[in-house]
Amino acid sequence: MDYSSIVSAFGIPGEFVCATPFGSGHINDTLRIEMKTPEGPVYYILQKLNTYVFPDPDILMSNGFKVVKYLKDIIEKRGGDPTRETLRFYPTTDGKQYYRDSEGSCWRLEDIVPDTKSYDLCTSEAQFESTGYAFGSFMADLAGFPADELGEVIKNFHNTRARFETFSKEVKENRSGRADTCPDEIAFALARKELAESLVKQLESGELPLRVTHNDTKINNILMDAKTDQPVCIIDLDTVMPGACAYDFGDSIRFGASSAEEDEKDLDKVYMRLDLFEAFTRGYMRAVGKTLTKAEADSLSIGSIVITFETGIRFLGDYLNGDVYFKTAYPEHNLVRARNQFKLVADMEKKLPEMQAIVDKYYREAKQ
Ligand code: ADP
Ligand code: GN1
Ligand code: MG
């Protein structure tokens, strides 16, 4: 791949040195670009957009530019550092929000946030408490964002009822012919239709309000300061859309409160850590507890199970489809991920009363 000519479309200063694969996202191809300048090396993030997942890159990038502009103003107003606390995309030299190469691939360029790293597993309660605060604050920051200006990048992204229907079809179609390798996992999923309905029904009835949410709040979508291990910048803004607060809370718990990585194969090592659940809840409630309705607070624990279940059926559905959506490193990768998520679901179903008691406690404190 001729990365040098792709990068030159953005007109950034210096001489192209190299492009190195970066991070562990499941969707886009992410590269770290090094440029040689008289002041020393300068690094950028170059991403090839996944146009299977995001079929309309114009909408995707238009949303992205709007969201980061809005966040930059908010960060400046509160005296923060917009060069570190949100993303900065570069337009191309001809004023486009991304570059389309001669093969039709779409590329975007952004500043790398220096001296940060991202984790696939939470390192401490303190880190996860600040992560809760950061994701809560992100929703608070976007509370005034005109949601009708955002195009819908992926339809029904967290509509778990629609996800369940899609999954049921994928089981029937069995495009990969792999359904007979995972009957127990399919049965586990199909037995939870009611779970898939819970948040959807509450959103439909208006019991849960729509907010502007991030919708992909795993901890590798937040950059931590390399020295302090504390959150600096929320990234992966591709799915910022109207949603329920439980989507973000739940997705953070699914990933960050797990005792193991998302693709840990040894299921004895996979469970939801209540200490981390509590740490996240403490931080999250400190940021937004005051502004949440009682119904929203009540939706957070069950929402964590719903989003974990939803992610599990998305992985299993992709396995049945022949691995067309998520990046995989080996043939059973999506099945391993699905089993891992279902183990978390089963564990959270048992721990639900304790989770609810924790949420109640910190919600009550925030409301005082
Ligand atoms: P995907 O949609 O594939 O998850 P992301 O935008 O989340 O793509 O990027 C993948 C990974 O690349 C992130 O988890 C993070 O580690 C790293 N990354 C992305 N953007 C930046 C950035 N601006 N600065 C530093 N690291 C980044
Ligand atoms: C994907 O892009 P990434 O890796 O941050 C996916 C999320 C899933 C997650 C599971 C656009 O997130 O919805 O929850 O994988 N993103 C998209 O790890 O589908
Ligand atoms: Mg990501």
Short mmCIF file of C-alpha atoms and ligand atoms in Angstrom, two decimals:
data_model
loop_
_atom_site.label_atom_id
_atom_site.label_comp_id
_atom_site.label_asym_id
_atom_site.label_seq_id
_atom_site.Cartn_x
_atom_site.Cartn_y
_atom_site.Cartn_z
CA MET A 1 0.00 0.00 0.00
CA ASP A 2 1.36 3.42 -0.93
CA TYR A 3 0.75 5.18 2.39
CA SER A 4 3.01 8.05 1.41
CA SER A 5 0.70 9.18 -1.38
CA ILE A 6 -2.40 8.73 0.83
CA VAL A 7 -0.85 10.90 3.52
CA SER A 8 0.20 13.52 0.97
CA ALA A 9 -3.50 14.07 0.16
CA PHE A 10 -3.82 15.70 3.58
CA GLY A 11 -0.93 18.14 3.04
CA ILE A 12 0.68 17.65 6.44
CA PRO A 13 4.24 18.97 6.88
CA GLY A 14 7.34 16.78 6.72
CA GLU A 15 8.53 13.71 4.92
CA PHE A 16 6.72 10.36 5.22
CA VAL A 17 8.81 7.81 7.14
CA CYS A 18 6.59 4.79 7.86
CA ALA A 19 3.11 3.45 8.66
CA THR A 20 2.70 0.90 11.48
CA PRO A 21 -0.48 -1.03 12.42
CA PHE A 22 -1.82 0.38 15.68
CA GLY A 23 -4.36 -0.45 18.42
CA SER A 24 -6.83 -3.32 18.66
CA GLY A 25 -10.08 -1.95 17.19
CA HIS A 26 -12.38 -4.49 15.52
CA ILE A 27 -13.59 -2.28 12.70
CA ASN A 28 -11.27 0.16 10.91
CA ASP A 29 -7.66 -0.41 9.79
CA THR A 30 -5.64 1.86 12.07
CA LEU A 31 -2.05 2.89 11.36
CA ARG A 32 0.41 5.12 13.13
CA ILE A 33 2.14 7.42 10.66
CA GLU A 34 5.58 8.85 11.31
CA MET A 35 6.60 12.06 9.56
CA LYS A 36 10.11 13.49 9.64
CA THR A 37 10.18 17.23 10.30
CA PRO A 38 13.00 19.67 11.16
CA GLU A 39 11.66 19.64 14.75
CA GLY A 40 11.87 15.84 14.98
CA PRO A 41 9.39 13.00 14.30
CA VAL A 42 5.66 13.80 14.33
CA TYR A 43 3.02 11.06 14.55
CA TYR A 44 -0.52 10.83 13.21
CA ILE A 45 -3.28 8.24 13.08
CA LEU A 46 -4.38 7.16 9.61
CA GLN A 47 -7.50 5.00 9.33
CA LYS A 48 -8.93 3.12 6.42
CA LEU A 49 -12.66 3.29 7.04
CA ASN A 50 -14.55 0.04 7.07
CA THR A 51 -17.14 0.71 4.40
CA TYR A 52 -18.90 -2.62 5.00
CA VAL A 53 -19.74 -1.38 8.50
CA PHE A 54 -20.06 2.30 7.53
CA PRO A 55 -21.53 2.28 4.03
CA ASP A 56 -21.86 6.08 3.93
CA PRO A 57 -18.48 7.65 4.76
CA ASP A 58 -19.87 11.12 3.97
CA ILE A 59 -22.37 10.86 6.82
CA LEU A 60 -19.79 9.24 9.10
CA MET A 61 -17.20 11.95 8.62
CA SER A 62 -19.67 14.81 8.62
CA ASN A 63 -20.90 13.58 12.03
CA GLY A 64 -17.31 13.22 13.23
CA PHE A 65 -16.29 16.75 12.24
CA LYS A 66 -19.43 18.19 13.90
CA VAL A 67 -18.96 16.28 17.14
CA VAL A 68 -15.28 17.17 17.58
CA LYS A 69 -15.97 20.83 16.79
CA TYR A 70 -18.68 20.89 19.45
CA LEU A 71 -16.48 19.12 22.01
CA LYS A 72 -13.52 21.40 21.29
CA ASP A 73 -15.64 24.45 22.23
CA ILE A 74 -16.85 22.79 25.43
CA ILE A 75 -13.33 21.74 26.44
CA GLU A 76 -11.97 25.25 25.76
CA LYS A 77 -14.79 26.82 27.79
CA ARG A 78 -13.98 24.73 30.82
CA GLY A 79 -10.26 25.52 30.50
CA GLY A 80 -9.26 22.04 29.29
CA ASP A 81 -6.73 21.19 26.59
CA PRO A 82 -8.53 20.54 23.26
CA THR A 83 -5.30 19.26 21.70
CA ARG A 84 -5.38 16.28 24.09
CA GLU A 85 -8.97 15.89 25.23
CA THR A 86 -10.66 15.30 21.91
CA LEU A 87 -9.81 14.14 18.39
CA ARG A 88 -8.55 16.46 15.65
CA PHE A 89 -9.29 15.34 12.10
CA TYR A 90 -7.48 16.79 9.08
CA PRO A 91 -9.35 17.72 5.91
CA THR A 92 -7.64 16.91 2.60
CA THR A 93 -5.89 19.64 0.63
CA ASP A 94 -8.98 19.90 -1.57
CA GLY A 95 -11.24 20.46 1.43
CA LYS A 96 -12.77 16.96 1.79
CA GLN A 97 -13.32 15.29 5.15
CA TYR A 98 -11.64 12.06 4.01
CA TYR A 99 -9.57 10.87 1.06
CA ARG A 100 -10.87 8.35 -1.46
CA ASP A 101 -8.04 6.52 -3.24
CA SER A 102 -8.08 5.19 -6.81
CA GLU A 103 -9.42 1.82 -5.56
CA GLY A 104 -12.30 3.48 -3.75
CA SER A 105 -10.92 2.98 -0.21
CA CYS A 106 -11.67 5.82 2.20
CA TRP A 107 -9.01 7.24 4.54
CA ARG A 108 -9.06 9.75 7.37
CA LEU A 109 -6.20 11.38 9.17
CA GLU A 110 -6.12 12.66 12.75
CA ASP A 111 -3.58 13.77 15.31
CA ILE A 112 -2.26 11.07 17.53
CA VAL A 113 -2.88 12.00 21.14
CA PRO A 114 0.68 11.93 22.47
CA ASP A 115 1.83 10.12 25.61
CA THR A 116 -1.29 8.00 25.88
CA LYS A 117 -2.13 4.32 25.61
CA SER A 118 -5.28 2.25 25.45
CA TYR A 119 -6.04 -0.96 27.34
CA ASP A 120 -7.99 -4.11 26.56
CA LEU A 121 -8.29 -4.86 30.27
CA CYS A 122 -8.83 -2.48 33.13
CA THR A 123 -5.74 -1.97 35.33
CA SER A 124 -7.27 -0.78 38.62
CA GLU A 125 -10.43 0.32 40.41
CA ALA A 126 -9.09 3.90 40.41
CA GLN A 127 -8.67 3.81 36.65
CA PHE A 128 -12.17 2.44 36.11
CA GLU A 129 -13.73 4.96 38.48
CA SER A 130 -12.22 7.80 36.44
CA THR A 131 -13.36 6.04 33.28
CA GLY A 132 -16.92 6.11 34.66
CA TYR A 133 -16.51 9.79 35.37
CA ALA A 134 -15.12 10.40 31.86
CA PHE A 135 -17.92 8.58 30.03
CA GLY A 136 -20.55 10.20 32.24
CA SER A 137 -19.04 13.62 31.53
CA PHE A 138 -18.96 12.85 27.82
CA MET A 139 -22.75 12.42 27.84
CA ALA A 140 -23.13 15.58 29.93
CA ASP A 141 -20.89 17.48 27.48
CA LEU A 142 -23.08 16.43 24.57
CA ALA A 143 -26.36 17.20 26.35
CA GLY A 144 -26.81 20.41 24.32
CA PHE A 145 -25.63 18.96 21.01
CA PRO A 146 -28.31 19.25 18.31
CA ALA A 147 -28.95 15.54 17.81
CA ASP A 148 -31.00 16.12 14.64
CA GLU A 149 -27.78 17.26 12.92
CA LEU A 150 -26.37 13.76 13.20
CA GLY A 151 -26.97 11.30 10.39
CA GLU A 152 -27.76 7.72 11.40
CA VAL A 153 -24.47 5.92 10.64
CA ILE A 154 -25.72 2.45 11.50
CA LYS A 155 -29.46 1.87 11.66
CA ASN A 156 -30.79 0.28 14.86
CA PHE A 157 -27.27 0.10 16.28
CA HIS A 158 -28.34 -0.68 19.84
CA ASN A 159 -31.89 -1.78 19.10
CA THR A 160 -31.48 -5.12 20.80
CA ARG A 161 -34.90 -6.32 19.62
CA ALA A 162 -33.82 -5.76 16.00
CA ARG A 163 -30.45 -7.37 16.78
CA PHE A 164 -32.28 -10.41 18.18
CA GLU A 165 -34.45 -10.68 15.04
CA THR A 166 -31.37 -10.43 12.83
CA PHE A 167 -29.65 -13.09 14.92
CA SER A 168 -32.65 -15.44 14.63
CA LYS A 169 -32.49 -15.07 10.83
CA GLU A 170 -28.75 -15.67 10.84
CA VAL A 171 -29.31 -18.92 12.72
CA LYS A 172 -31.90 -20.04 10.16
CA GLU A 173 -29.79 -19.03 7.16
CA ASN A 174 -26.59 -20.52 8.63
CA ARG A 175 -24.56 -19.08 5.75
CA SER A 176 -21.26 -20.43 7.01
CA GLY A 177 -22.65 -23.88 7.76
CA ARG A 178 -21.25 -23.55 11.28
CA ALA A 179 -24.50 -23.68 13.28
CA ASP A 180 -23.94 -27.32 14.28
CA THR A 181 -20.68 -26.32 16.01
CA CYS A 182 -22.47 -24.08 18.54
CA PRO A 183 -25.97 -25.45 19.43
CA ASP A 184 -25.59 -24.59 23.14
CA GLU A 185 -24.63 -20.99 22.42
CA ILE A 186 -27.52 -20.60 19.97
CA ALA A 187 -29.96 -22.04 22.52
CA PHE A 188 -28.60 -19.71 25.25
CA ALA A 189 -29.23 -16.74 22.98
CA LEU A 190 -32.66 -17.74 21.65
CA ALA A 191 -33.91 -18.29 25.22
CA ARG A 192 -33.38 -14.56 25.98
CA LYS A 193 -35.88 -12.82 23.71
CA GLU A 194 -37.38 -11.04 26.67
CA LEU A 195 -34.03 -9.64 27.76
CA ALA A 196 -33.54 -8.25 24.25
CA GLU A 197 -36.83 -6.37 24.55
CA SER A 198 -36.28 -4.62 27.86
CA LEU A 199 -34.53 -1.32 26.99
CA VAL A 200 -36.28 -1.06 23.62
CA LYS A 201 -39.71 -1.13 25.23
CA GLN A 202 -38.78 1.54 27.75
CA LEU A 203 -37.41 3.80 25.02
CA GLU A 204 -40.53 3.29 22.92
CA SER A 205 -42.84 4.12 25.80
CA GLY A 206 -40.84 7.25 26.60
CA GLU A 207 -40.00 5.92 30.06
CA LEU A 208 -36.32 6.29 29.10
CA PRO A 209 -35.32 9.59 27.50
CA LEU A 210 -33.11 9.77 24.41
CA ARG A 211 -29.72 11.38 24.96
CA VAL A 212 -26.71 11.80 22.70
CA THR A 213 -24.53 8.84 23.58
CA HIS A 214 -21.19 7.43 22.45
CA ASN A 215 -22.47 3.89 21.94
CA ASP A 216 -19.07 2.16 21.92
CA THR A 217 -17.66 2.82 25.37
CA LYS A 218 -15.15 0.03 25.82
CA ILE A 219 -11.96 1.06 27.55
CA ASN A 220 -9.83 0.78 24.45
CA ASN A 221 -11.92 3.65 23.10
CA ILE A 222 -10.57 5.95 25.78
CA LEU A 223 -6.92 6.96 25.79
CA MET A 224 -5.16 6.87 29.16
CA ASP A 225 -2.27 9.09 30.15
CA ALA A 226 0.92 7.02 29.79
CA LYS A 227 2.21 8.16 33.18
CA THR A 228 -0.87 8.38 35.38
CA ASP A 229 -3.04 5.71 33.66
CA GLN A 230 -5.97 8.11 33.93
CA PRO A 231 -8.41 8.95 31.09
CA VAL A 232 -7.37 11.76 28.74
CA CYS A 233 -9.45 11.49 25.58
CA ILE A 234 -12.55 9.60 24.43
CA ILE A 235 -12.01 8.37 20.88
CA ASP A 236 -13.85 6.27 18.28
CA LEU A 237 -16.65 8.78 17.84
CA ASP A 238 -18.08 6.91 14.83
CA THR A 239 -21.24 5.80 16.58
CA VAL A 240 -22.16 8.97 18.48
CA MET A 241 -25.94 9.00 18.04
CA PRO A 242 -29.10 9.43 20.08
CA GLY A 243 -29.43 6.57 22.55
CA ALA A 244 -30.11 5.53 26.13
CA CYS A 245 -27.60 6.24 28.92
CA ALA A 246 -27.67 2.51 29.70
CA TYR A 247 -26.04 1.82 26.32
CA ASP A 248 -22.85 3.60 27.38
CA PHE A 249 -22.91 2.52 31.00
CA GLY A 250 -23.64 -1.07 29.95
CA ASP A 251 -20.98 -1.28 27.26
CA SER A 252 -18.34 0.03 29.65
CA ILE A 253 -19.30 -2.60 32.20
CA ARG A 254 -19.39 -5.38 29.61
CA PHE A 255 -15.80 -4.71 28.64
CA GLY A 256 -14.15 -2.93 31.55
CA ALA A 257 -15.68 -4.73 34.55
CA SER A 258 -14.87 -8.11 33.07
CA SER A 259 -12.18 -10.10 34.83
CA ALA A 260 -10.69 -11.07 31.46
CA GLU A 261 -10.23 -9.86 27.92
CA GLU A 262 -13.13 -10.05 25.49
CA ASP A 263 -11.62 -13.06 23.73
CA GLU A 264 -10.41 -15.04 26.75
CA LYS A 265 -11.09 -18.69 25.94
CA ASP A 266 -10.92 -20.09 29.47
CA LEU A 267 -14.40 -19.30 30.71
CA ASP A 268 -13.44 -20.00 34.34
CA LYS A 269 -11.43 -16.80 34.12
CA VAL A 270 -14.41 -14.77 32.84
CA TYR A 271 -16.80 -13.09 35.27
CA MET A 272 -18.09 -9.64 36.12
CA ARG A 273 -16.07 -8.02 38.88
CA LEU A 274 -18.39 -6.31 41.35
CA ASP A 275 -15.52 -4.21 42.72
CA LEU A 276 -14.98 -2.76 39.24
CA PHE A 277 -18.72 -2.40 38.71
CA GLU A 278 -18.88 -0.35 41.89
CA ALA A 279 -15.85 1.76 40.98
CA PHE A 280 -17.32 2.64 37.57
CA THR A 281 -20.73 3.40 39.06
CA ARG A 282 -19.16 5.72 41.64
CA GLY A 283 -17.37 7.74 38.94
CA TYR A 284 -20.33 7.73 36.54
CA MET A 285 -22.81 8.88 39.17
CA ARG A 286 -20.45 11.63 40.31
CA ALA A 287 -20.49 12.94 36.72
CA VAL A 288 -24.18 12.57 35.79
CA GLY A 289 -26.10 11.02 38.68
CA LYS A 290 -27.83 14.30 39.47
CA THR A 291 -29.25 14.60 35.97
CA LEU A 292 -30.51 11.02 35.57
CA THR A 293 -34.15 10.14 36.04
CA LYS A 294 -35.05 7.31 38.41
CA ALA A 295 -36.00 5.13 35.41
CA GLU A 296 -32.58 5.76 33.85
CA ALA A 297 -30.75 4.83 37.05
CA ASP A 298 -32.90 1.72 37.31
CA SER A 299 -32.01 0.78 33.72
CA LEU A 300 -28.23 0.71 34.23
CA SER A 301 -27.79 -2.75 35.75
CA ILE A 302 -30.19 -4.57 33.46
CA GLY A 303 -28.80 -2.44 30.61
CA SER A 304 -25.33 -3.87 31.31
CA ILE A 305 -26.74 -7.35 30.79
CA VAL A 306 -28.66 -6.29 27.67
CA ILE A 307 -25.62 -4.73 25.99
CA THR A 308 -23.41 -7.70 26.87
CA PHE A 309 -26.06 -10.04 25.48
CA GLU A 310 -26.41 -7.89 22.36
CA THR A 311 -22.66 -7.97 21.78
CA GLY A 312 -22.69 -11.73 22.27
CA ILE A 313 -25.38 -12.26 19.62
CA ARG A 314 -23.55 -9.90 17.27
CA PHE A 315 -20.36 -11.98 17.61
CA LEU A 316 -22.25 -15.26 17.27
CA GLY A 317 -24.26 -13.93 14.32
CA ASP A 318 -21.04 -12.89 12.61
CA TYR A 319 -19.57 -16.35 13.23
CA LEU A 320 -22.67 -17.87 11.58
CA ASN A 321 -22.37 -15.39 8.70
CA GLY A 322 -18.74 -16.33 8.04
CA ASP A 323 -16.94 -13.44 9.85
CA VAL A 324 -17.88 -10.56 7.62
CA TYR A 325 -18.23 -7.77 10.21
CA PHE A 326 -15.69 -7.97 13.07
CA LYS A 327 -11.99 -8.44 12.40
CA THR A 328 -10.89 -11.91 13.43
CA ALA A 329 -7.45 -13.38 14.04
CA TYR A 330 -8.45 -17.06 13.70
CA PRO A 331 -11.53 -19.01 12.46
CA GLU A 332 -13.24 -19.49 15.87
CA HIS A 333 -12.51 -15.97 17.12
CA ASN A 334 -16.09 -14.71 16.96
CA LEU A 335 -17.40 -17.88 18.61
CA VAL A 336 -14.86 -17.49 21.42
CA ARG A 337 -15.94 -13.88 21.87
CA ALA A 338 -19.62 -14.88 21.93
CA ARG A 339 -19.03 -17.57 24.56
CA ASN A 340 -17.10 -15.06 26.63
CA GLN A 341 -19.97 -12.54 26.46
CA PHE A 342 -22.57 -15.19 27.32
CA LYS A 343 -20.52 -16.24 30.34
CA LEU A 344 -20.64 -12.61 31.50
CA VAL A 345 -24.40 -12.48 30.87
CA ALA A 346 -24.98 -15.59 32.98
CA ASP A 347 -22.77 -14.20 35.74
CA MET A 348 -24.50 -10.81 35.73
CA GLU A 349 -27.93 -12.44 35.80
CA LYS A 350 -26.87 -13.95 39.15
CA LYS A 351 -25.33 -10.72 40.42
CA LEU A 352 -28.18 -8.43 39.34
CA PRO A 353 -29.50 -7.70 42.86
CA GLU A 354 -26.02 -6.67 44.05
CA MET A 355 -25.51 -4.52 40.95
CA GLN A 356 -28.84 -2.82 41.54
CA ALA A 357 -28.00 -2.13 45.19
CA ILE A 358 -24.72 -0.48 44.15
CA VAL A 359 -26.41 1.70 41.55
CA ASP A 360 -29.14 2.70 44.05
CA LYS A 361 -26.56 3.69 46.64
CA TYR A 362 -24.56 6.00 44.36
CA TYR A 363 -27.68 7.38 42.65
CA ARG A 364 -29.15 8.32 46.05
CA GLU A 365 -25.87 9.99 47.05
CA ALA A 366 -25.74 11.95 43.79
CA LYS A 367 -29.31 13.16 44.21
CA GLN A 368 -28.71 14.46 47.76
P1 ADP B 1 -12.01 0.95 15.57
O1 ADP B 1 -13.29 1.54 15.07
O2 ADP B 1 -11.45 -0.06 14.66
O3 ADP B 1 -12.16 0.47 16.97
P2 ADP B 1 -10.59 3.20 16.73
O4 ADP B 1 -10.88 4.57 16.21
O5 ADP B 1 -11.14 2.85 18.04
O6 ADP B 1 -10.98 2.15 15.59
O7 ADP B 1 -9.00 3.04 16.78
C1 ADP B 1 -8.39 1.81 17.09
C2 ADP B 1 -7.32 2.01 18.16
O8 ADP B 1 -6.32 2.92 17.68
C3 ADP B 1 -7.84 2.64 19.46
O9 ADP B 1 -8.35 1.68 20.35
C4 ADP B 1 -6.57 3.32 19.99
O10 ADP B 1 -5.75 2.38 20.63
C5 ADP B 1 -5.86 3.78 18.71
N1 ADP B 1 -6.18 5.19 18.35
C6 ADP B 1 -7.17 5.60 17.52
N2 ADP B 1 -7.16 6.94 17.38
C7 ADP B 1 -6.14 7.40 18.14
C8 ADP B 1 -5.57 8.70 18.39
N3 ADP B 1 -6.09 9.80 17.84
N4 ADP B 1 -4.49 8.80 19.23
C9 ADP B 1 -3.95 7.67 19.78
N5 ADP B 1 -4.44 6.42 19.56
C10 ADP B 1 -5.50 6.28 18.75
C1 GN1 B 2 -16.58 -2.73 17.76
O1 GN1 B 2 -14.79 -0.39 16.75
P1 GN1 B 2 -14.56 -1.04 18.07
O2 GN1 B 2 -13.60 -2.17 18.03
O3 GN1 B 2 -14.21 0.03 19.08
C2 GN1 B 2 -18.04 -2.42 17.45
C3 GN1 B 2 -18.81 -2.26 18.76
C4 GN1 B 2 -18.69 -3.56 19.58
C5 GN1 B 2 -17.22 -3.84 19.80
C6 GN1 B 2 -17.02 -5.15 20.51
C7 GN1 B 2 -18.98 0.18 14.87
O4 GN1 B 2 -15.99 -1.65 18.46
O5 GN1 B 2 -20.17 -2.01 18.49
O6 GN1 B 2 -19.35 -3.42 20.81
O7 GN1 B 2 -16.51 -3.90 18.54
N1 GN1 B 2 -18.14 -1.18 16.66
C8 GN1 B 2 -18.98 -1.11 15.62
O8 GN1 B 2 -15.75 -5.20 21.01
O9 GN1 B 2 -19.71 -2.03 15.29
MG MG B 3 -12.49 1.40 18.75
#
